[in-house]
Each structure stands twice: as C-alpha cells, then as structure tokens.
Amino acid sequence: MNTSNGSSMITRPSNNTNKKKPAIEPDDDGWVTILSRQSRKEAKRKSRIVQQYTINDLPNSVLVHILSFLPTIQAAQTSVLSMRWKYLWTYVPALIIKGYGYNGAYKMQKLLQFCRSSYLRQISLMLQSPFDHESCIKWVDFAMKHKEVEELNLLLMNRNRFNMHTPSSLPRNIFSHSQSLRVLVLYGCELRNIGEVDLRNVRKLHFKKVDVVGNLLNDLLAACPRAEILKLEYSDSVTDLSANLPELKKLKLRECNKMKSARLTVPNLQVVKIEDSFESGIECFQLCGMVNLMEAYIIHNGDGDYRVYNSKYQVYANLLQILGQAKQLTVKCSSLEIMYNWSQVIADCSAMKVTRFELVNLDDCHDISSFILALLKKLPNLEEFRLHKIRDMDDRNFLRAEEASNGPNYGDSLPIDCLQQCLKRISIVDYNNEKLEFELVKFLLQNSIVLENICFLNCFGELKDYLELIEVLETCKASPKVEIVFEDDLETSVYSDHSDASDFSYATS
C-alpha cells in the first residue's frame, strides 16, 4: 500500500470472517463429500433442470395423442387432475368402449356427446352380452355419418338364452359414408342387405365369425380396390370367395369350413396363410397373378377319420403347387398320422421355387422318411431346411449313436439337386436321437456337398449320447466346412405370425 511520502508498507491480510466454508454433504452411499460454493450452485441448477420437465410441460397436441391410446373411460378419468386436464380428453380422436351389459350403449351415448374432435381416428366398440344392440348400432351409424372415421372395430359378443353366439345385424347404408375409412374389423356381425357401399380407401379388412348372406362379401371386397390386408376367420357362411384385389399384400384364411372355391387376383401378394382342418376340402383354390410371393403357410388343424383326409389329398397338392412359388414355405400339421397319401401329394407337384422350407410337428407319421425324400426332390433351390419332431409310428426304439446300423434305404433316392448344389443350413428341432432321426441326419450330411451348418435345437437325452453322436457325424460330413451345433432356442419356428396380434384386447377364439 502506497503512503503519502512515497514509501510502501506491507499490511497483513485480515481474516475474512464472512467467507463461507465448503458444505459437507453425505452422498447416497454415506460418503461425505466437501462441495464448494460453485459446485453447490451447479448441483442446484441441474436439479431445477431435471424437475422442470414434467408431463404438464408437454403441448396439448402431444397429451391428446397419448390419451388416444387409452380406453375412453380411462381417458375421461384424467379430467380430475387439474383445470387444464378437465376437457383435454374431449379432443381425443378415438372412441374406445369396452363394456359388459347394457351400460355399454349408455356410456357410448354420453361419451359421443362430449367428443369435440372433427374426426375420429378410431372407433372400437367391444361389448359382451347382454347389451342394447339397437342403441349401440345407432350410435355407430351416427358416428360414421357425422365424423371422419379412419378405423372401425366392432366386437359384439351377443349370446342368446342358450348361450349360443348370435350375430349382430349392421344397419343398412352403414358403409355409404365411409370415404375416410382405412381399417374395418368386424367380429360377430351379420352382413345382410347393407345397401350402398363406399370403401374406396380401406387398407385393412378383418372379418371374424361374420355371418354373410349370399355373395355379399364379394360385393364388399369389390368396393375395396386398395385393400392391402385381408383376414377371414371362422366364417362358415362363406362358400365362394371371388375378388380382384390389385394392391393386396397379406392374405389369411382360417377355418372357413364351408368354403368350396376361392378365386383371387392378387398380383402384389407377399404373404399368404391358409389355416384349416380341410374336412370339406376347397374344390377350387386359385391365386392369380402372383409375382412376388415371399412367405406362405399351410396349417393343418384337423383330427378325424383318415379316409376323409385321404380323399382330399388333391387339396393339399393344389395348395403346395400354388404356394410353392413363395421363397419361404411352412407346412404345419397337427395330426399327420391320419394322412397316408403325403407321398402322392408331393408326386403330383412340380418343382417349387422355395429357398427356405419348414416342416412343423412331423410327429407320429407313417413312412415320413419317404415323404421327406420326395419333398427334397421337388425343392431344387432349397438353401435352408428346418424340421420339427421327426417321429415315425413304425419306429419307436430309442437309438444311441453307436447302435445305428439298419435304417431306411436312401440308396435309390439320389441324385437330389438341392443337396448337390445349394442346401447350406439344416435345423433339427426337438431332436430325440431315435433311429429315423439319426439315419436322416446321417444321409443329409453324407450328401450335402455345400452344407455350412447343421443345428440341433432343444434336444432330448443325456449329454454323453450327443457327444458320441457328434463323433459319429463328424465322420459322415461330405462338406469340409460344415459346423455341427447343439443349442437351446426358445423361438424355434418361423411359424409365429407376428402380424396376427388380436385387434381386440379380450377377443376370444
């Protein structure tokens, strides 16, 4: 410090009693951390930032979108949260009603009065009897005429006094003001004289347990030229299916037991699934114009007199011939033991274009080895082969690897093109190390020249048996780069149609 005479003086700094000491705060683990003043400010600032973002800070449009995924009753219950939320639910563009008894129609009437949205993205009416059918249908008709509805889901579980399902009639001209409709799902309804139909923009059609009079379904499909998905399930009243659907990509027919013919022109079809018991047999099944079929499924759900199914083997042959144009084909059979004509089915087919083939539930079958060999001859482009439960009713002796001596005669089956040229992957699911299984695996290894991988999934038996099995199979490999793998796999089948999720949360089969 300078003085008046120019001399300098050094002063001793005074103690600053107002200086704050660093804070001592325990953390979550009990350790004590000394925080400076600057660190405390930074921590408080970060805590305020974290607390700042709550659901109330979202704009109304986002909140309305979130509420649209809730059933309408639950969305309405948010009105008690605050003044802002009091009427927010009334702008939700969806009306989702789930009810039991007569209160379902009353709820729909009250909620429709509160709806302020100019259009309804979705109307889902899911009612189980007893309910006031006329009131429900009246309000659906009103909504279709006065709102721009994009998705209509009607699940009407109506039962009479004998607990028998009775279809619910739809009003005339319910589809005459449906230009905005994109998705139509009907469950337990009756299509009878519905008048004028305008479904030009519909993309998805799903009919389950629908009672159709005459050719009304074909007329309905003719009014849907832009349909991309068609599902028809448990509709015994449909005997003839005929339509031109140029934009259809996915087709599913399930348990339409009275159907005699199906003629569809579907040039853009990519996925088709036929699931039936085939008790009556489709006399004529045609899918015309297919050029890009990717996946096909034939699901057999029958049990009964084998003579009935043997008389219908031509139905299977026809399906394999048509769906064999797909790149991936799955055949799932629940009771192949009643079918003695599978070899004849394959013999009647020409070469298929399939590159990935899956056989599911080949359990308790007669002469399944002959069927598999005949099948391989019809698959010249096969790259991946997947088998589930290879069992034969004529062969029930458990076989260890070193005991394998006499088995099916495969000598006359060669040559098989896919084994010589393109088969790269084989999967055996639920392998039980039985005689038929072992001989088939051995044959495939000995003749698959370009094979890269053979995988055994979810095997049964003791570990020592499979160690011995590996030693034997190592000596049978025709391809030097083949890898033998044993592993557990929970998702063992491509037959899991993820697009088949129910359109209704409690819809029953």
XYZ file of C-alpha atoms in Angstrom:
509
model
C 0.000 0.000 0.000
C 1.467 3.414 -1.010
C 1.730 6.212 1.582
C 1.828 9.984 1.052
C 5.644 10.179 1.318
C 6.094 7.574 -1.363
C 7.140 4.777 0.899
C 5.407 1.473 0.777
C 4.003 -0.545 3.573
C 3.131 -4.202 3.610
C -0.027 -4.923 5.534
C -1.080 -8.279 6.901
C -4.295 -9.577 5.329
C -7.159 -9.582 7.741
C -9.193 -12.718 8.433
C -12.434 -12.711 6.429
C -14.985 -13.963 8.900
C -17.804 -13.756 6.317
C -16.224 -16.344 3.988
C -18.453 -19.435 3.788
C -16.934 -22.772 4.476
C -17.347 -25.568 1.981
C -20.520 -27.570 2.570
C -20.259 -31.112 3.844
C -22.982 -33.359 2.402
C -23.308 -37.145 2.543
C -23.988 -38.930 -0.722
C -26.255 -41.951 -1.311
C -23.622 -44.396 -0.060
C -22.915 -42.459 3.160
C -19.602 -40.986 1.984
C -19.016 -37.352 2.909
C -18.138 -35.012 0.044
C -16.965 -31.420 0.522
C -18.729 -29.193 -2.020
C -17.542 -25.737 -2.917
C -19.961 -22.865 -3.350
C -19.689 -23.123 -7.125
C -20.353 -26.870 -7.039
C -23.474 -26.363 -4.921
C -24.830 -23.821 -7.388
C -24.186 -26.193 -10.268
C -25.947 -29.028 -8.443
C -28.993 -26.864 -7.707
C -29.133 -25.700 -11.319
C -29.094 -29.284 -12.579
C -31.778 -30.318 -10.103
C -34.021 -27.489 -11.307
C -33.492 -28.583 -14.893
C -34.456 -32.165 -14.041
C -37.569 -31.062 -12.177
C -38.559 -28.713 -14.951
C -39.582 -31.401 -17.458
C -42.894 -32.976 -16.436
C -45.868 -34.229 -18.395
C -47.616 -30.900 -17.845
C -44.899 -29.191 -19.875
C -45.907 -31.135 -22.983
C -48.142 -29.356 -25.506
C -51.817 -30.229 -25.672
C -51.432 -31.960 -29.026
C -48.943 -34.438 -27.549
C -51.117 -35.075 -24.491
C -54.157 -35.704 -26.675
C -52.127 -38.165 -28.761
C -51.088 -40.040 -25.606
C -54.679 -40.186 -24.349
C -55.841 -41.603 -27.689
C -54.213 -44.950 -26.828
C -56.321 -45.348 -23.663
C -59.879 -46.652 -23.439
C -62.165 -43.630 -23.476
C -63.390 -44.188 -19.917
C -59.823 -44.096 -18.592
C -59.013 -41.042 -20.691
C -62.048 -39.264 -19.230
C -60.844 -40.000 -15.707
C -57.862 -37.685 -16.266
C -60.274 -34.730 -16.096
C -59.861 -34.640 -12.295
C -56.125 -33.909 -12.460
C -56.375 -30.141 -12.956
C -58.309 -27.435 -14.789
C -56.092 -27.911 -17.813
C -56.948 -31.616 -17.982
C -60.676 -31.141 -17.384
C -61.692 -31.036 -21.051
C -58.495 -32.258 -22.671
C -59.839 -35.788 -23.164
C -62.792 -34.491 -25.196
C -60.403 -33.661 -28.050
C -59.090 -37.226 -28.306
C -59.732 -38.510 -31.858
C -60.595 -42.025 -30.686
C -63.624 -43.643 -29.107
C -62.729 -46.936 -27.422
C -65.545 -48.544 -25.432
C -65.248 -51.817 -23.536
C -68.331 -52.877 -21.683
C -70.370 -55.694 -20.240
C -74.124 -55.490 -20.086
C -76.495 -52.700 -21.002
C -74.293 -49.882 -19.690
C -72.078 -50.101 -22.763
C -74.558 -48.306 -25.029
C -75.258 -45.665 -22.384
C -71.552 -44.946 -21.984
C -71.106 -44.613 -25.714
C -74.016 -42.189 -25.984
C -72.690 -39.923 -23.235
C -69.102 -40.006 -24.485
C -70.057 -39.286 -28.084
C -71.854 -36.146 -26.913
C -68.646 -34.884 -25.292
C -66.442 -35.626 -28.295
C -65.217 -32.327 -29.790
C -62.869 -33.711 -32.436
C -63.949 -33.093 -36.021
C -62.770 -36.559 -36.990
C -62.357 -39.886 -35.194
C -59.185 -41.789 -35.923
C -60.671 -44.891 -34.324
C -63.991 -46.268 -33.112
C -63.600 -49.510 -31.179
C -66.785 -50.915 -29.714
C -66.194 -54.095 -27.724
C -69.309 -55.269 -25.915
C -70.297 -58.580 -24.384
C -73.924 -59.541 -23.864
C -76.339 -58.627 -22.609
C -76.295 -55.193 -24.248
C -78.684 -52.902 -26.072
C -77.845 -53.845 -29.629
C -80.058 -51.257 -31.323
C -78.662 -48.334 -29.335
C -75.070 -49.378 -29.979
C -75.538 -49.738 -33.714
C -77.469 -46.460 -33.867
C -74.598 -44.547 -32.345
C -72.060 -46.256 -34.600
C -74.168 -45.250 -37.589
C -74.369 -41.680 -36.265
C -70.598 -41.501 -35.781
C -69.920 -42.864 -39.262
C -72.156 -40.198 -40.827
C -71.048 -37.178 -38.789
C -67.392 -37.929 -38.066
C -64.470 -38.724 -40.344
C -63.723 -42.214 -39.035
C -60.469 -43.874 -40.114
C -60.682 -47.154 -38.169
C -63.816 -49.069 -37.176
C -63.562 -52.082 -34.836
C -66.815 -53.784 -33.880
C -66.658 -56.718 -31.477
C -70.184 -57.684 -30.485
C -70.295 -60.831 -28.349
C -74.035 -61.395 -28.256
C -75.432 -64.675 -26.901
C -78.968 -65.956 -26.637
C -80.586 -67.704 -23.676
C -78.972 -70.989 -24.749
C -75.535 -69.319 -24.545
C -75.182 -69.594 -28.317
C -73.482 -66.871 -30.286
C -75.913 -64.847 -32.382
C -74.579 -62.345 -34.939
C -75.465 -58.677 -34.593
C -77.027 -57.110 -37.671
C -75.481 -53.960 -39.072
C -77.788 -51.164 -40.252
C -78.407 -50.550 -43.910
C -76.112 -47.986 -45.544
C -73.641 -48.029 -42.641
C -70.828 -48.042 -45.215
C -72.342 -45.461 -47.552
C -70.440 -42.578 -45.878
C -67.095 -44.314 -45.353
C -64.749 -42.479 -47.704
C -62.367 -41.751 -44.806
C -62.306 -45.351 -43.510
C -58.902 -47.074 -43.606
C -59.373 -50.107 -41.319
C -62.507 -52.241 -40.959
C -62.647 -55.016 -38.349
C -65.894 -56.918 -37.742
C -66.305 -59.636 -35.107
C -69.626 -61.363 -34.529
C -71.581 -59.239 -37.014
C -74.105 -60.086 -39.707
C -73.825 -58.690 -43.218
C -77.309 -58.718 -44.682
C -78.606 -56.177 -47.209
C -76.220 -53.382 -46.221
C -77.120 -51.236 -49.227
C -74.672 -48.843 -50.846
C -71.002 -49.386 -50.036
C -68.148 -46.898 -50.448
C -64.884 -48.291 -49.060
C -62.533 -46.953 -51.697
C -59.770 -46.052 -49.210
C -59.859 -49.117 -46.955
C -56.436 -50.695 -46.436
C -57.191 -53.477 -43.943
C -60.164 -55.860 -43.730
C -60.564 -58.368 -40.903
C -63.734 -60.457 -40.596
C -64.111 -62.986 -37.777
C -67.248 -65.027 -37.078
C -69.107 -62.884 -39.583
C -72.379 -64.196 -40.994
C -72.631 -63.301 -44.689
C -75.716 -63.708 -46.845
C -75.138 -64.844 -50.427
C -72.303 -63.138 -52.304
C -72.418 -60.010 -50.174
C -68.802 -60.466 -49.082
C -67.635 -60.475 -52.702
C -69.579 -57.255 -53.295
C -67.938 -55.755 -50.229
C -64.460 -56.734 -51.455
C -65.209 -55.279 -54.877
C -65.737 -51.925 -53.141
C -62.231 -52.127 -51.586
C -59.826 -51.882 -54.551
C -56.983 -50.540 -52.360
C -57.101 -53.215 -49.660
C -53.647 -54.413 -48.581
C -54.583 -56.880 -45.796
C -57.467 -59.365 -45.796
C -58.225 -61.764 -42.937
C -61.236 -64.062 -42.947
C -61.695 -66.348 -39.926
C -64.357 -68.766 -38.677
C -66.940 -67.671 -41.225
C -68.817 -70.815 -42.225
C -71.398 -68.886 -44.223
C -68.799 -68.012 -46.870
C -68.895 -70.663 -49.594
C -67.436 -68.745 -52.523
C -64.716 -66.106 -52.374
C -64.010 -64.160 -55.537
C -62.351 -60.763 -55.861
C -59.820 -58.676 -57.743
C -57.507 -57.047 -55.198
C -54.586 -55.499 -57.103
C -52.892 -53.996 -54.011
C -53.378 -56.898 -51.567
C -50.145 -57.841 -49.746
C -51.291 -60.155 -46.934
C -53.996 -62.817 -47.025
C -55.182 -65.092 -44.224
C -57.966 -67.683 -44.453
C -58.689 -69.581 -41.248
C -61.277 -72.273 -40.570
C -63.769 -71.291 -43.252
C -65.008 -74.869 -43.320
C -67.823 -74.447 -45.838
C -65.749 -72.664 -48.463
C -65.814 -74.542 -51.767
C -63.920 -72.156 -54.002
C -61.582 -69.201 -53.708
C -60.540 -67.231 -56.787
C -58.472 -64.148 -56.062
C -56.459 -61.979 -58.424
C -53.598 -60.707 -56.265
C -50.572 -59.567 -58.311
C -48.819 -57.916 -55.331
C -49.417 -60.630 -52.728
C -46.413 -61.132 -50.422
C -47.701 -63.250 -47.501
C -50.454 -65.874 -47.520
C -51.593 -68.131 -44.699
C -54.122 -70.941 -45.092
C -55.192 -72.494 -41.789
C -57.934 -75.094 -41.901
C -58.973 -78.617 -40.999
C -59.739 -79.317 -44.691
C -62.647 -81.554 -43.717
C -64.772 -80.395 -46.626
C -61.958 -79.502 -48.987
C -61.667 -76.440 -51.183
C -62.607 -77.714 -54.614
C -61.075 -74.736 -56.413
C -58.318 -72.554 -54.983
C -56.692 -70.006 -57.272
C -54.353 -67.097 -56.582
C -53.780 -65.435 -59.916
C -51.045 -63.064 -60.987
C -48.596 -63.580 -58.099
C -45.082 -62.433 -58.967
C -43.514 -61.565 -55.595
C -44.783 -64.081 -53.021
C -42.348 -64.053 -50.092
C -43.946 -66.175 -47.325
C -46.577 -68.905 -47.362
C -48.066 -71.023 -44.578
C -50.207 -74.170 -44.775
C -51.554 -75.007 -41.319
C -53.498 -78.247 -40.895
C -55.626 -78.326 -37.717
C -57.619 -81.498 -38.204
C -58.319 -84.672 -36.289
C -60.672 -87.275 -37.579
C -61.214 -90.153 -39.976
C -58.099 -90.629 -42.120
C -60.298 -91.795 -45.024
C -61.803 -88.298 -45.215
C -58.399 -86.647 -45.466
C -57.024 -89.198 -47.902
C -59.904 -88.426 -50.247
C -58.897 -84.743 -50.096
C -55.168 -85.157 -50.693
C -55.556 -83.335 -54.009
C -56.459 -80.218 -51.985
C -53.040 -80.357 -50.315
C -51.324 -80.942 -53.633
C -53.089 -77.934 -55.132
C -52.077 -75.712 -52.201
C -48.452 -76.844 -52.357
C -48.395 -76.249 -56.092
C -49.665 -72.676 -55.703
C -47.856 -71.662 -52.521
C -44.655 -73.390 -53.607
C -43.921 -70.245 -55.607
C -43.013 -68.461 -52.357
C -39.427 -68.007 -51.202
C -40.314 -69.298 -47.734
C -42.867 -72.052 -47.112
C -44.017 -73.504 -43.791
C -46.178 -76.631 -43.516
C -47.564 -77.288 -40.045
C -49.589 -80.437 -39.414
C -51.185 -81.337 -36.089
C -52.154 -84.899 -36.991
C -50.204 -86.219 -39.957
C -50.727 -89.777 -38.774
C -54.132 -89.766 -40.470
C -52.665 -88.794 -43.828
C -51.275 -91.757 -45.757
C -51.094 -90.021 -49.117
C -48.423 -87.389 -48.481
C -46.038 -89.041 -50.920
C -48.781 -88.889 -53.539
C -49.329 -85.216 -52.679
C -45.675 -84.464 -53.400
C -45.645 -86.619 -56.532
C -48.468 -84.541 -58.010
C -46.488 -81.305 -57.535
C -43.998 -79.854 -59.953
C -40.712 -78.304 -58.827
C -41.160 -75.491 -56.297
C -39.229 -72.219 -56.058
C -38.871 -72.330 -52.276
C -35.458 -71.448 -50.803
C -36.471 -71.898 -47.129
C -38.753 -74.780 -46.165
C -40.041 -75.638 -42.703
C -41.967 -78.724 -41.586
C -43.613 -78.403 -38.168
C -44.992 -81.203 -35.975
C -43.926 -84.211 -38.008
C -44.896 -86.451 -35.106
C -46.372 -89.960 -35.237
C -46.297 -90.229 -39.015
C -46.246 -93.243 -41.294
C -43.227 -93.501 -43.614
C -42.186 -89.907 -43.062
C -38.717 -90.617 -44.467
C -40.166 -91.325 -47.915
C -42.159 -88.121 -47.729
C -39.097 -86.017 -46.846
C -37.019 -87.514 -49.653
C -39.805 -86.969 -52.176
C -40.109 -83.408 -50.916
C -36.386 -82.659 -51.314
C -36.555 -83.715 -54.955
C -39.217 -81.045 -55.530
C -37.070 -78.291 -53.971
C -34.152 -77.720 -56.375
C -33.468 -74.211 -54.985
C -33.577 -75.087 -51.283
C -30.982 -73.256 -49.162
C -32.376 -73.795 -45.654
C -34.282 -76.829 -44.352
C -35.956 -76.841 -40.937
C -37.597 -79.905 -39.346
C -39.629 -80.223 -36.145
C -40.241 -83.506 -34.284
C -39.249 -86.165 -36.795
C -41.046 -89.240 -35.467
C -42.368 -92.339 -37.196
C -45.143 -94.556 -35.840
C -43.297 -97.563 -37.235
C -40.073 -96.705 -35.376
C -40.202 -96.118 -31.626
C -36.860 -97.590 -30.493
C -34.513 -95.124 -28.833
C -31.137 -95.425 -30.507
C -27.709 -94.416 -29.310
C -25.304 -93.309 -31.986
C -23.077 -96.367 -31.858
C -26.094 -98.676 -32.260
C -27.210 -97.242 -35.599
C -26.923 -99.958 -38.194
C -30.096 -100.653 -40.112
C -32.289 -97.766 -41.225
C -34.358 -96.535 -44.148
C -32.973 -97.272 -47.576
C -31.868 -93.981 -49.132
C -29.839 -95.530 -51.926
C -32.466 -95.159 -54.638
C -33.232 -91.539 -53.752
C -30.204 -89.936 -55.399
C -29.498 -87.613 -57.065
C -31.213 -84.715 -55.260
C -30.312 -81.361 -56.788
C -30.585 -79.195 -53.677
C -28.191 -81.450 -51.744
C -25.639 -81.258 -54.521
C -25.880 -77.545 -55.271
C -27.457 -75.158 -52.748
C -28.501 -76.559 -49.329
C -26.419 -74.633 -46.766
C -28.321 -74.764 -43.462
C -30.263 -77.523 -41.688
C -32.092 -77.168 -38.366
C -33.478 -80.124 -36.408
C -35.846 -79.040 -33.626
C -36.714 -81.323 -30.661
C -34.189 -83.952 -31.705
C -34.715 -87.194 -29.743
C -31.895 -89.334 -31.167
C -34.239 -92.001 -32.495
C -33.380 -94.314 -35.340
C -35.281 -92.465 -38.064
C -33.863 -89.125 -36.973
C -30.300 -90.347 -36.876
C -30.451 -92.036 -40.280
C -31.998 -88.961 -41.883
C -29.371 -86.630 -40.402
C -26.624 -89.015 -41.463
C -27.986 -89.144 -45.004
C -28.189 -85.349 -45.239
C -24.613 -84.939 -44.008
C -23.257 -87.555 -46.396
C -24.868 -85.976 -49.463
C -24.973 -82.207 -48.812
C -21.848 -81.038 -50.581
C -22.134 -77.289 -49.865
C -23.633 -77.579 -46.378
C -22.287 -74.979 -43.924
C -24.256 -75.555 -40.727
C -26.442 -78.203 -39.107
C -28.044 -77.133 -35.839
C -29.848 -79.316 -33.268
C -32.290 -77.271 -31.183
C -33.917 -78.287 -27.886
C -32.544 -81.829 -27.819
C -33.656 -84.636 -25.513
C -31.467 -87.251 -23.880
C -28.196 -87.324 -21.955
C -25.078 -85.356 -22.771
C -22.887 -88.422 -23.306
C -25.216 -89.645 -26.049
C -24.754 -86.439 -28.000
C -21.008 -86.393 -27.524
C -20.950 -89.823 -29.125
C -23.352 -88.606 -31.799
C -21.034 -85.742 -32.723
C -18.117 -88.153 -33.115
C -20.139 -90.329 -35.483
C -21.489 -87.395 -37.505
C -18.012 -85.909 -37.901
C -17.090 -88.952 -39.982
C -20.146 -88.530 -42.251
C -19.578 -84.992 -43.490
C -19.410 -84.527 -47.243
C -18.760 -80.806 -46.858
C -15.429 -79.967 -45.165
C -16.709 -76.640 -43.783
C -19.918 -77.881 -42.157
C -20.358 -76.974 -38.483
C -22.363 -79.192 -36.103
C -24.057 -77.169 -33.358
C -26.240 -78.091 -30.374
C -28.148 -75.279 -28.687
C -31.382 -74.279 -26.972
C -33.624 -71.865 -28.814
C -36.877 -70.501 -27.409
C -38.000 -69.190 -30.780
C -37.756 -72.440 -32.696
C -40.125 -71.775 -35.552
C -40.646 -69.226 -38.261
C -44.298 -70.072 -37.827
C -45.016 -67.198 -35.461
C -47.171 -64.820 -37.352
C -46.381 -61.583 -35.504
C -48.838 -59.692 -37.632
C -51.651 -61.820 -36.211
C -51.944 -59.944 -32.933
C -55.584 -59.707 -31.986
C -57.331 -56.476 -32.899
C -59.200 -56.656 -29.618
C -57.692 -56.926 -26.180
C -60.063 -59.614 -24.941
C -61.269 -61.157 -28.173
C -61.758 -64.881 -27.826
C -61.409 -67.543 -30.463
